[in-house]
Amino acid sequence: EAGVVQSPRYKIIEKKQPVAFWCNPISGHNTLYWYLQNLGQGPELLIRYENEEAVDDSQLPKDRFSAERLKGVDSTLKIQPAELGDSAVYLCASSRTSWETQYFGPGTRLLVL
Amino acid sequence: AQKVTQAQTEISVVEKEDVTLDCVYETRDTTYYLFWYKQPPSGELVFLIRRNSFDEQNEISGRYSWNFQKSTSSFNFTITASQVVDSAVYFCALSGGSNYKLTFGKGTLLTVNP
C-alpha cells in the first residue's frame, strides 16, 4: 500500500511570494490533516478534512493560508504571501477515520528568504 | 487542555546499549490514545505504536517495548540493543475525548553511535 505522498519535498522562495504544497493521502483514507512543524518542535495541526469538508481550521492563519480538498482525495495548502516566519516543514497525514491512526507523508521543507 | 512532556531533549548511546525514552502526559479525558512516532533524518513521521487508555498491558515488538502506567501518566519507550539505524527524533503524542487532534511532545533526539 502506497503511503502519503507530498510534493515538492523542498521549496525555497522569497518573502511575499506565493507557494503551494500538494498531498495525496493513502487510498481509502477519508480524513486528511495538514500539520506545521517548526524546528525542534512537534507537529501542530493546521487543518483537518473529512472527505472534502474542512471540519477544523481553527489553527489555520486565514489571512495568508488557504487549503482545499477537491473531490475528497488530494489536497493543496497555499500560502500567499509567504513571510520569513513561515519557514518550516509542512506535513500531511491521513487516516481512515478521525479516530484511527494518522499516517504521515515525508513533508515539504519550506525556506522563505 | 492536553499536554505531552518529553523531558529528554537529546540522548546519545553506543550501539547495543539499551535506552529508554520518557513521556509524561496530561489530560482530563477518561478515554484517550497515546502514540509514539519516529522521525528519521528523511523527515517522515513513522508510526510505531498506539495505545488506548483502558489497556495498560506493556507491549513488546522485537527490540521495542512500551511501558504504560496510568498512575504516573507515563508512556515510556525502550529500545533494547540499540542500533545505528535507530538514530532519529522520537515523538510521543496524545489524542483524547472529543478531540481527535494529536498533541505532540517536543521530541527526543536519539543518536546511536557505532
PDB file of N, CA and C in Angstrom, chain B residues 7-91:
ATOM      1  N   ALA B   7      10.966  15.097  28.531  1.00  0.00           N
ATOM      2  CA  ALA B   7      11.976  15.884  29.228  1.00  0.00           C
ATOM      3  C   ALA B   7      13.364  15.726  28.634  1.00  0.00           C
ATOM      4  N   GLN B   8      13.614  14.608  27.978  1.00  0.00           N
ATOM      5  CA  GLN B   8      14.925  14.355  27.393  1.00  0.00           C
ATOM      6  C   GLN B   8      14.982  14.978  25.999  1.00  0.00           C
ATOM      7  N   THR B   9      15.795  16.003  25.854  1.00  0.00           N
ATOM      8  CA  THR B   9      15.903  16.652  24.558  1.00  0.00           C
ATOM      9  C   THR B   9      16.780  15.818  23.635  1.00  0.00           C
ATOM     10  N   GLU B  10      17.913  15.351  24.168  1.00  0.00           N
ATOM     11  CA  GLU B  10      18.845  14.550  23.376  1.00  0.00           C
ATOM     12  C   GLU B  10      19.397  13.419  24.224  1.00  0.00           C
ATOM     13  N   ILE B  11      19.575  12.267  23.592  1.00  0.00           N
ATOM     14  CA  ILE B  11      20.221  11.126  24.241  1.00  0.00           C
ATOM     15  C   ILE B  11      21.239  10.552  23.264  1.00  0.00           C
ATOM     16  N   SER B  12      22.408  10.232  23.774  1.00  0.00           N
ATOM     17  CA  SER B  12      23.442   9.621  22.950  1.00  0.00           C
ATOM     18  C   SER B  12      23.886   8.322  23.610  1.00  0.00           C
ATOM     19  N   VAL B  13      23.879   7.240  22.848  1.00  0.00           N
ATOM     20  CA  VAL B  13      24.291   5.935  23.381  1.00  0.00           C
ATOM     21  C   VAL B  13      25.222   5.275  22.379  1.00  0.00           C
ATOM     22  N   VAL B  14      25.866   4.232  22.856  1.00  0.00           N
ATOM     23  CA  VAL B  14      26.712   3.422  21.984  1.00  0.00           C
ATOM     24  C   VAL B  14      25.912   2.204  21.556  1.00  0.00           C
ATOM     25  N   GLU B  15      26.128   1.795  20.349  1.00  0.00           N
ATOM     26  CA  GLU B  15      25.413   0.642  19.794  1.00  0.00           C
ATOM     27  C   GLU B  15      25.392  -0.514  20.781  1.00  0.00           C
ATOM     28  N   LYS B  16      24.249  -1.199  20.833  1.00  0.00           N
ATOM     29  CA  LYS B  16      23.970  -2.363  21.680  1.00  0.00           C
ATOM     30  C   LYS B  16      23.554  -1.982  23.097  1.00  0.00           C
ATOM     31  N   GLU B  17      23.636  -0.707  23.435  1.00  0.00           N
ATOM     32  CA  GLU B  17      23.115  -0.288  24.738  1.00  0.00           C
ATOM     33  C   GLU B  17      21.592  -0.245  24.679  1.00  0.00           C
ATOM     34  N   ASP B  18      20.962  -0.444  25.845  1.00  0.00           N
ATOM     35  CA  ASP B  18      19.522  -0.242  25.950  1.00  0.00           C
ATOM     36  C   ASP B  18      19.270   1.228  26.265  1.00  0.00           C
ATOM     37  N   VAL B  19      18.156   1.753  25.765  1.00  0.00           N
ATOM     38  CA  VAL B  19      17.848   3.163  26.022  1.00  0.00           C
ATOM     39  C   VAL B  19      16.343   3.323  26.226  1.00  0.00           C
ATOM     40  N   THR B  20      15.974   4.162  27.178  1.00  0.00           N
ATOM     41  CA  THR B  20      14.558   4.423  27.465  1.00  0.00           C
ATOM     42  C   THR B  20      14.244   5.886  27.224  1.00  0.00           C
ATOM     43  N   LEU B  21      13.207   6.121  26.457  1.00  0.00           N
ATOM     44  CA  LEU B  21      12.730   7.480  26.174  1.00  0.00           C
ATOM     45  C   LEU B  21      11.481   7.730  27.018  1.00  0.00           C
ATOM     46  N   ASP B  22      11.494   8.824  27.754  1.00  0.00           N
ATOM     47  CA  ASP B  22      10.405   9.101  28.687  1.00  0.00           C
ATOM     48  C   ASP B  22       9.319   9.960  28.051  1.00  0.00           C
ATOM     49  N   CYS B  23       8.093   9.709  28.471  1.00  0.00           N
ATOM     50  CA  CYS B  23       6.957  10.504  28.017  1.00  0.00           C
ATOM     51  C   CYS B  23       5.970  10.625  29.168  1.00  0.00           C
ATOM     52  N   VAL B  24       5.624  11.842  29.528  1.00  0.00           N
ATOM     53  CA  VAL B  24       4.629  12.109  30.554  1.00  0.00           C
ATOM     54  C   VAL B  24       3.521  12.942  29.922  1.00  0.00           C
ATOM     55  N   TYR B  25       2.286  12.603  30.231  1.00  0.00           N
ATOM     56  CA  TYR B  25       1.180  13.299  29.574  1.00  0.00           C
ATOM     57  C   TYR B  25       0.195  13.839  30.606  1.00  0.00           C
ATOM     58  N   GLU B  26      -0.598  14.801  30.174  1.00  0.00           N
ATOM     59  CA  GLU B  26      -1.655  15.384  30.992  1.00  0.00           C
ATOM     60  C   GLU B  26      -2.927  15.436  30.157  1.00  0.00           C
ATOM     61  N   THR B  27      -4.007  14.946  30.720  1.00  0.00           N
ATOM     62  CA  THR B  27      -5.310  15.033  30.069  1.00  0.00           C
ATOM     63  C   THR B  27      -6.402  14.859  31.099  1.00  0.00           C
ATOM     64  N   ARG B  28      -7.542  15.462  30.870  1.00  0.00           N
ATOM     65  CA  ARG B  28      -8.698  15.278  31.744  1.00  0.00           C
ATOM     66  C   ARG B  28      -9.665  14.253  31.168  1.00  0.00           C
ATOM     67  N   ASP B  29      -9.371  13.793  29.969  1.00  0.00           N
ATOM     68  CA  ASP B  29     -10.244  12.812  29.339  1.00  0.00           C
ATOM     69  C   ASP B  29     -10.050  11.450  29.993  1.00  0.00           C
ATOM     70  N   THR B  30     -11.126  10.684  30.087  1.00  0.00           N
ATOM     71  CA  THR B  30     -11.016   9.329  30.620  1.00  0.00           C
ATOM     72  C   THR B  30     -10.683   8.341  29.516  1.00  0.00           C
ATOM     73  N   THR B  31     -11.055   8.703  28.297  1.00  0.00           N
ATOM     74  CA  THR B  31     -10.695   7.888  27.141  1.00  0.00           C
ATOM     75  C   THR B  31      -9.713   8.669  26.289  1.00  0.00           C
ATOM     76  N   TYR B  32      -8.569   8.094  26.073  1.00  0.00           N
ATOM     77  CA  TYR B  32      -7.562   8.772  25.267  1.00  0.00           C
ATOM     78  C   TYR B  32      -6.634   7.736  24.646  1.00  0.00           C
ATOM     79  N   TYR B  33      -5.830   8.222  23.709  1.00  0.00           N
ATOM     80  CA  TYR B  33      -4.898   7.350  22.999  1.00  0.00           C
ATOM     81  C   TYR B  33      -3.504   7.949  23.079  1.00  0.00           C
ATOM     82  N   LEU B  34      -2.528   7.093  23.209  1.00  0.00           N
ATOM     83  CA  LEU B  34      -1.130   7.505  23.244  1.00  0.00           C
ATOM     84  C   LEU B  34      -0.398   6.878  22.061  1.00  0.00           C
ATOM     85  N   PHE B  35       0.545   7.624  21.535  1.00  0.00           N
ATOM     86  CA  PHE B  35       1.271   7.192  20.341  1.00  0.00           C
ATOM     87  C   PHE B  35       2.768   7.455  20.497  1.00  0.00           C
ATOM     88  N   TRP B  36       3.536   6.684  19.757  1.00  0.00           N
ATOM     89  CA  TRP B  36       4.940   7.005  19.518  1.00  0.00           C
ATOM     90  C   TRP B  36       5.160   7.011  18.014  1.00  0.00           C
ATOM     91  N   TYR B  37       5.883   8.057  17.560  1.00  0.00           N
ATOM     92  CA  TYR B  37       6.302   8.165  16.174  1.00  0.00           C
ATOM     93  C   TYR B  37       7.809   8.360  16.129  1.00  0.00           C
ATOM     94  N   LYS B  38       8.396   7.865  15.052  1.00  0.00           N
ATOM     95  CA  LYS B  38       9.840   8.028  14.810  1.00  0.00           C
ATOM     96  C   LYS B  38      10.024   8.946  13.606  1.00  0.00           C
ATOM     97  N   GLN B  39      10.926   9.905  13.717  1.00  0.00           N
ATOM     98  CA  GLN B  39      11.212  10.804  12.604  1.00  0.00           C
ATOM     99  C   GLN B  39      12.702  10.730  12.272  1.00  0.00           C
ATOM    100  N   PRO B  40      13.056   9.919  11.285  1.00  0.00           N
ATOM    101  CA  PRO B  40      14.462   9.831  10.873  1.00  0.00           C
ATOM    102  C   PRO B  40      14.856  11.093  10.120  1.00  0.00           C
ATOM    103  N   PRO B  41      16.136  11.220   9.781  1.00  0.00           N
ATOM    104  CA  PRO B  41      16.592  12.426   9.069  1.00  0.00           C
ATOM    105  C   PRO B  41      15.837  12.711   7.774  1.00  0.00           C
ATOM    106  N   SER B  42      15.257  11.712   7.167  1.00  0.00           N
ATOM    107  CA  SER B  42      14.499  11.928   5.928  1.00  0.00           C
ATOM    108  C   SER B  42      13.241  12.780   6.167  1.00  0.00           C
ATOM    109  N   GLY B  43      12.797  12.859   7.415  1.00  0.00           N
ATOM    110  CA  GLY B  43      11.711  13.778   7.747  1.00  0.00           C
ATOM    111  C   GLY B  43      10.345  13.156   7.924  1.00  0.00           C
ATOM    112  N   GLU B  44      10.130  11.959   7.423  1.00  0.00           N
ATOM    113  CA  GLU B  44       8.805  11.354   7.519  1.00  0.00           C
ATOM    114  C   GLU B  44       8.549  10.838   8.926  1.00  0.00           C
ATOM    115  N   LEU B  45       7.385  11.108   9.454  1.00  0.00           N
ATOM    116  CA  LEU B  45       6.995  10.574  10.758  1.00  0.00           C
ATOM    117  C   LEU B  45       6.490   9.155  10.569  1.00  0.00           C
ATOM    118  N   VAL B  46       7.150   8.210  11.227  1.00  0.00           N
ATOM    119  CA  VAL B  46       6.794   6.805  11.093  1.00  0.00           C
ATOM    120  C   VAL B  46       6.056   6.347  12.342  1.00  0.00           C
ATOM    121  N   PHE B  47       4.861   5.827  12.154  1.00  0.00           N
ATOM    122  CA  PHE B  47       4.051   5.353  13.262  1.00  0.00           C
ATOM    123  C   PHE B  47       4.681   4.109  13.878  1.00  0.00           C
ATOM    124  N   LEU B  48       4.769   4.087  15.221  1.00  0.00           N
ATOM    125  CA  LEU B  48       5.326   2.932  15.917  1.00  0.00           C
ATOM    126  C   LEU B  48       4.260   2.185  16.715  1.00  0.00           C
ATOM    127  N   ILE B  49       3.473   2.918  17.512  1.00  0.00           N
ATOM    128  CA  ILE B  49       2.507   2.239  18.364  1.00  0.00           C
ATOM    129  C   ILE B  49       1.375   3.179  18.748  1.00  0.00           C
ATOM    130  N   ARG B  50       0.213   2.596  19.008  1.00  0.00           N
ATOM    131  CA  ARG B  50      -0.952   3.308  19.528  1.00  0.00           C
ATOM    132  C   ARG B  50      -1.494   2.489  20.687  1.00  0.00           C
ATOM    133  N   ARG B  51      -1.820   3.180  21.763  1.00  0.00           N
ATOM    134  CA  ARG B  51      -2.330   2.532  22.966  1.00  0.00           C
ATOM    135  C   ARG B  51      -3.557   3.275  23.442  1.00  0.00           C
ATOM    136  N   ASN B  52      -4.619   2.568  23.838  1.00  0.00           N
ATOM    137  CA  ASN B  52      -5.758   3.284  24.410  1.00  0.00           C
ATOM    138  C   ASN B  52      -5.672   3.257  25.926  1.00  0.00           C
ATOM    139  N   SER B  53      -6.378   4.177  26.551  1.00  0.00           N
ATOM    140  CA  SER B  53      -6.244   4.412  27.986  1.00  0.00           C
ATOM    141  C   SER B  53      -6.747   3.258  28.846  1.00  0.00           C
ATOM    142  N   PHE B  54      -7.479   2.330  28.260  1.00  0.00           N
ATOM    143  CA  PHE B  54      -8.006   1.212  29.034  1.00  0.00           C
ATOM    144  C   PHE B  54      -7.119  -0.024  28.964  1.00  0.00           C
ATOM    145  N   ASP B  55      -6.052   0.080  28.223  1.00  0.00           N
ATOM    146  CA  ASP B  55      -5.189  -1.073  28.042  1.00  0.00           C
ATOM    147  C   ASP B  55      -3.805  -0.751  28.577  1.00  0.00           C
ATOM    148  N   GLU B  56      -3.537  -1.172  29.806  1.00  0.00           N
ATOM    149  CA  GLU B  56      -2.257  -0.856  30.426  1.00  0.00           C
ATOM    150  C   GLU B  56      -1.231  -1.962  30.264  1.00  0.00           C
ATOM    151  N   GLN B  57      -1.553  -2.941  29.453  1.00  0.00           N
ATOM    152  CA  GLN B  57      -0.581  -4.003  29.225  1.00  0.00           C
ATOM    153  C   GLN B  57       0.640  -3.456  28.513  1.00  0.00           C
ATOM    154  N   ASN B  58       1.795  -3.855  28.980  1.00  0.00           N
ATOM    155  CA  ASN B  58       3.013  -3.475  28.275  1.00  0.00           C
ATOM    156  C   ASN B  58       3.080  -4.235  26.961  1.00  0.00           C
ATOM    157  N   GLU B  59       3.752  -3.643  26.007  1.00  0.00           N
ATOM    158  CA  GLU B  59       3.833  -4.260  24.696  1.00  0.00           C
ATOM    159  C   GLU B  59       5.276  -4.368  24.248  1.00  0.00           C
ATOM    160  N   ILE B  60       5.572  -5.474  23.596  1.00  0.00           N
ATOM    161  CA  ILE B  60       6.911  -5.690  23.061  1.00  0.00           C
ATOM    162  C   ILE B  60       6.778  -6.016  21.580  1.00  0.00           C
ATOM    163  N   SER B  61       7.639  -5.358  20.789  1.00  0.00           N
ATOM    164  CA  SER B  61       7.692  -5.641  19.360  1.00  0.00           C
ATOM    165  C   SER B  61       9.154  -5.685  18.958  1.00  0.00           C
ATOM    166  N   GLY B  62       9.697  -6.866  18.873  1.00  0.00           N
ATOM    167  CA  GLY B  62      11.108  -7.001  18.546  1.00  0.00           C
ATOM    168  C   GLY B  62      11.978  -6.367  19.606  1.00  0.00           C
ATOM    169  N   ARG B  63      12.779  -5.396  19.202  1.00  0.00           N
ATOM    170  CA  ARG B  63      13.661  -4.723  20.160  1.00  0.00           C
ATOM    171  C   ARG B  63      12.960  -3.572  20.887  1.00  0.00           C
ATOM    172  N   TYR B  64      11.738  -3.279  20.490  1.00  0.00           N
ATOM    173  CA  TYR B  64      10.994  -2.158  21.061  1.00  0.00           C
ATOM    174  C   TYR B  64      10.032  -2.656  22.143  1.00  0.00           C
ATOM    175  N   SER B  65       9.918  -1.881  23.203  1.00  0.00           N
ATOM    176  CA  SER B  65       8.908  -2.183  24.220  1.00  0.00           C
ATOM    177  C   SER B  65       8.378  -0.878  24.787  1.00  0.00           C
ATOM    178  N   TRP B  66       7.137  -0.938  25.255  1.00  0.00           N
ATOM    179  CA  TRP B  66       6.472   0.243  25.776  1.00  0.00           C
ATOM    180  C   TRP B  66       5.879  -0.071  27.136  1.00  0.00           C
ATOM    181  N   ASN B  67       6.042   0.876  28.054  1.00  0.00           N
ATOM    182  CA  ASN B  67       5.543   0.723  29.415  1.00  0.00           C
ATOM    183  C   ASN B  67       4.544   1.833  29.684  1.00  0.00           C
ATOM    184  N   PHE B  68       3.267   1.477  29.830  1.00  0.00           N
ATOM    185  CA  PHE B  68       2.196   2.433  30.047  1.00  0.00           C
ATOM    186  C   PHE B  68       1.772   2.341  31.508  1.00  0.00           C
ATOM    187  N   GLN B  69       1.859   3.445  32.231  1.00  0.00           N
ATOM    188  CA  GLN B  69       1.443   3.482  33.627  1.00  0.00           C
ATOM    189  C   GLN B  69       0.525   4.669  33.848  1.00  0.00           C
ATOM    190  N   LYS B  70      -0.762   4.383  34.008  1.00  0.00           N
ATOM    191  CA  LYS B  70      -1.735   5.456  34.232  1.00  0.00           C
ATOM    192  C   LYS B  70      -1.491   6.157  35.558  1.00  0.00           C
ATOM    193  N   SER B  71      -1.002   5.419  36.556  1.00  0.00           N
ATOM    194  CA  SER B  71      -0.798   6.000  37.894  1.00  0.00           C
ATOM    195  C   SER B  71       0.195   7.149  37.867  1.00  0.00           C
ATOM    196  N   THR B  72       1.141   7.086  36.938  1.00  0.00           N
ATOM    197  CA  THR B  72       2.141   8.151  36.834  1.00  0.00           C
ATOM    198  C   THR B  72       1.991   8.935  35.531  1.00  0.00           C
ATOM    199  N   SER B  73       0.925   8.659  34.779  1.00  0.00           N
ATOM    200  CA  SER B  73       0.680   9.324  33.482  1.00  0.00           C
ATOM    201  C   SER B  73       1.913   9.264  32.596  1.00  0.00           C
ATOM    202  N   SER B  74       2.456   8.075  32.484  1.00  0.00           N
ATOM    203  CA  SER B  74       3.665   7.931  31.676  1.00  0.00           C
ATOM    204  C   SER B  74       3.504   6.831  30.631  1.00  0.00           C
ATOM    205  N   PHE B  75       4.188   7.009  29.537  1.00  0.00           N
ATOM    206  CA  PHE B  75       4.150   6.034  28.445  1.00  0.00           C
ATOM    207  C   PHE B  75       5.559   5.980  27.867  1.00  0.00           C
ATOM    208  N   ASN B  76       6.435   5.216  28.525  1.00  0.00           N
ATOM    209  CA  ASN B  76       7.845   5.203  28.168  1.00  0.00           C
ATOM    210  C   ASN B  76       8.165   4.150  27.124  1.00  0.00           C
ATOM    211  N   PHE B  77       9.206   4.412  26.369  1.00  0.00           N
ATOM    212  CA  PHE B  77       9.585   3.606  25.213  1.00  0.00           C
ATOM    213  C   PHE B  77      11.029   3.152  25.389  1.00  0.00           C
ATOM    214  N   THR B  78      11.251   1.839  25.326  1.00  0.00           N
ATOM    215  CA  THR B  78      12.594   1.289  25.491  1.00  0.00           C
ATOM    216  C   THR B  78      13.037   0.580  24.222  1.00  0.00           C
ATOM    217  N   ILE B  79      14.249   0.880  23.806  1.00  0.00           N
ATOM    218  CA  ILE B  79      14.881   0.166  22.701  1.00  0.00           C
ATOM    219  C   ILE B  79      15.983  -0.690  23.299  1.00  0.00           C
ATOM    220  N   THR B  80      15.899  -1.966  23.056  1.00  0.00           N
ATOM    221  CA  THR B  80      16.893  -2.914  23.565  1.00  0.00           C
ATOM    222  C   THR B  80      17.945  -3.152  22.487  1.00  0.00           C
ATOM    223  N   ALA B  81      19.192  -3.213  22.921  1.00  0.00           N
ATOM    224  CA  ALA B  81      20.298  -3.465  21.977  1.00  0.00           C
ATOM    225  C   ALA B  81      20.211  -2.503  20.797  1.00  0.00           C
ATOM    226  N   SER B  82      20.350  -1.239  21.090  1.00  0.00           N
ATOM    227  CA  SER B  82      20.169  -0.191  20.084  1.00  0.00           C
ATOM    228  C   SER B  82      21.112  -0.388  18.890  1.00  0.00           C
ATOM    229  N   GLN B  83      20.656   0.124  17.747  1.00  0.00           N
ATOM    230  CA  GLN B  83      21.437   0.053  16.526  1.00  0.00           C
ATOM    231  C   GLN B  83      21.546   1.445  15.922  1.00  0.00           C
ATOM    232  N   VAL B  84      22.532   1.630  15.060  1.00  0.00           N
ATOM    233  CA  VAL B  84      22.742   2.936  14.439  1.00  0.00           C
ATOM    234  C   VAL B  84      21.480   3.391  13.701  1.00  0.00           C
ATOM    235  N   VAL B  85      20.750   2.453  13.116  1.00  0.00           N
ATOM    236  CA  VAL B  85      19.537   2.804  12.360  1.00  0.00           C
ATOM    237  C   VAL B  85      18.409   3.326  13.257  1.00  0.00           C
ATOM    238  N   ASP B  86      18.579   3.176  14.561  1.00  0.00           N
ATOM    239  CA  ASP B  86      17.575   3.709  15.485  1.00  0.00           C
ATOM    240  C   ASP B  86      17.737   5.215  15.684  1.00  0.00           C
ATOM    241  N   SER B  87      18.818   5.766  15.185  1.00  0.00           N
ATOM    242  CA  SER B  87      19.058   7.207  15.343  1.00  0.00           C
ATOM    243  C   SER B  87      17.949   7.991  14.652  1.00  0.00           C
ATOM    244  N   ALA B  88      17.264   8.832  15.420  1.00  0.00           N
ATOM    245  CA  ALA B  88      16.121   9.593  14.904  1.00  0.00           C
ATOM    246  C   ALA B  88      15.596  10.478  16.028  1.00  0.00           C
ATOM    247  N   VAL B  89      14.601  11.282  15.688  1.00  0.00           N
ATOM    248  CA  VAL B  89      13.841  12.002  16.716  1.00  0.00           C
ATOM    249  C   VAL B  89      12.581  11.183  16.985  1.00  0.00           C
ATOM    250  N   TYR B  90      12.298  10.958  18.238  1.00  0.00           N
ATOM    251  CA  TYR B  90      11.130  10.175  18.625  1.00  0.00           C
ATOM    252  C   TYR B  90      10.122  11.093  19.314  1.00  0.00           C
ATOM    253  N   PHE B  91       8.875  11.015  18.838  1.00  0.00           N
ATOM    254  CA  PHE B  91       7.809  11.844  19.384  1.00  0.00           C
ATOM    255  C   PHE B  91       6.773  10.980  20.080  1.00  0.00           C
TER     256      PHE B  91
END
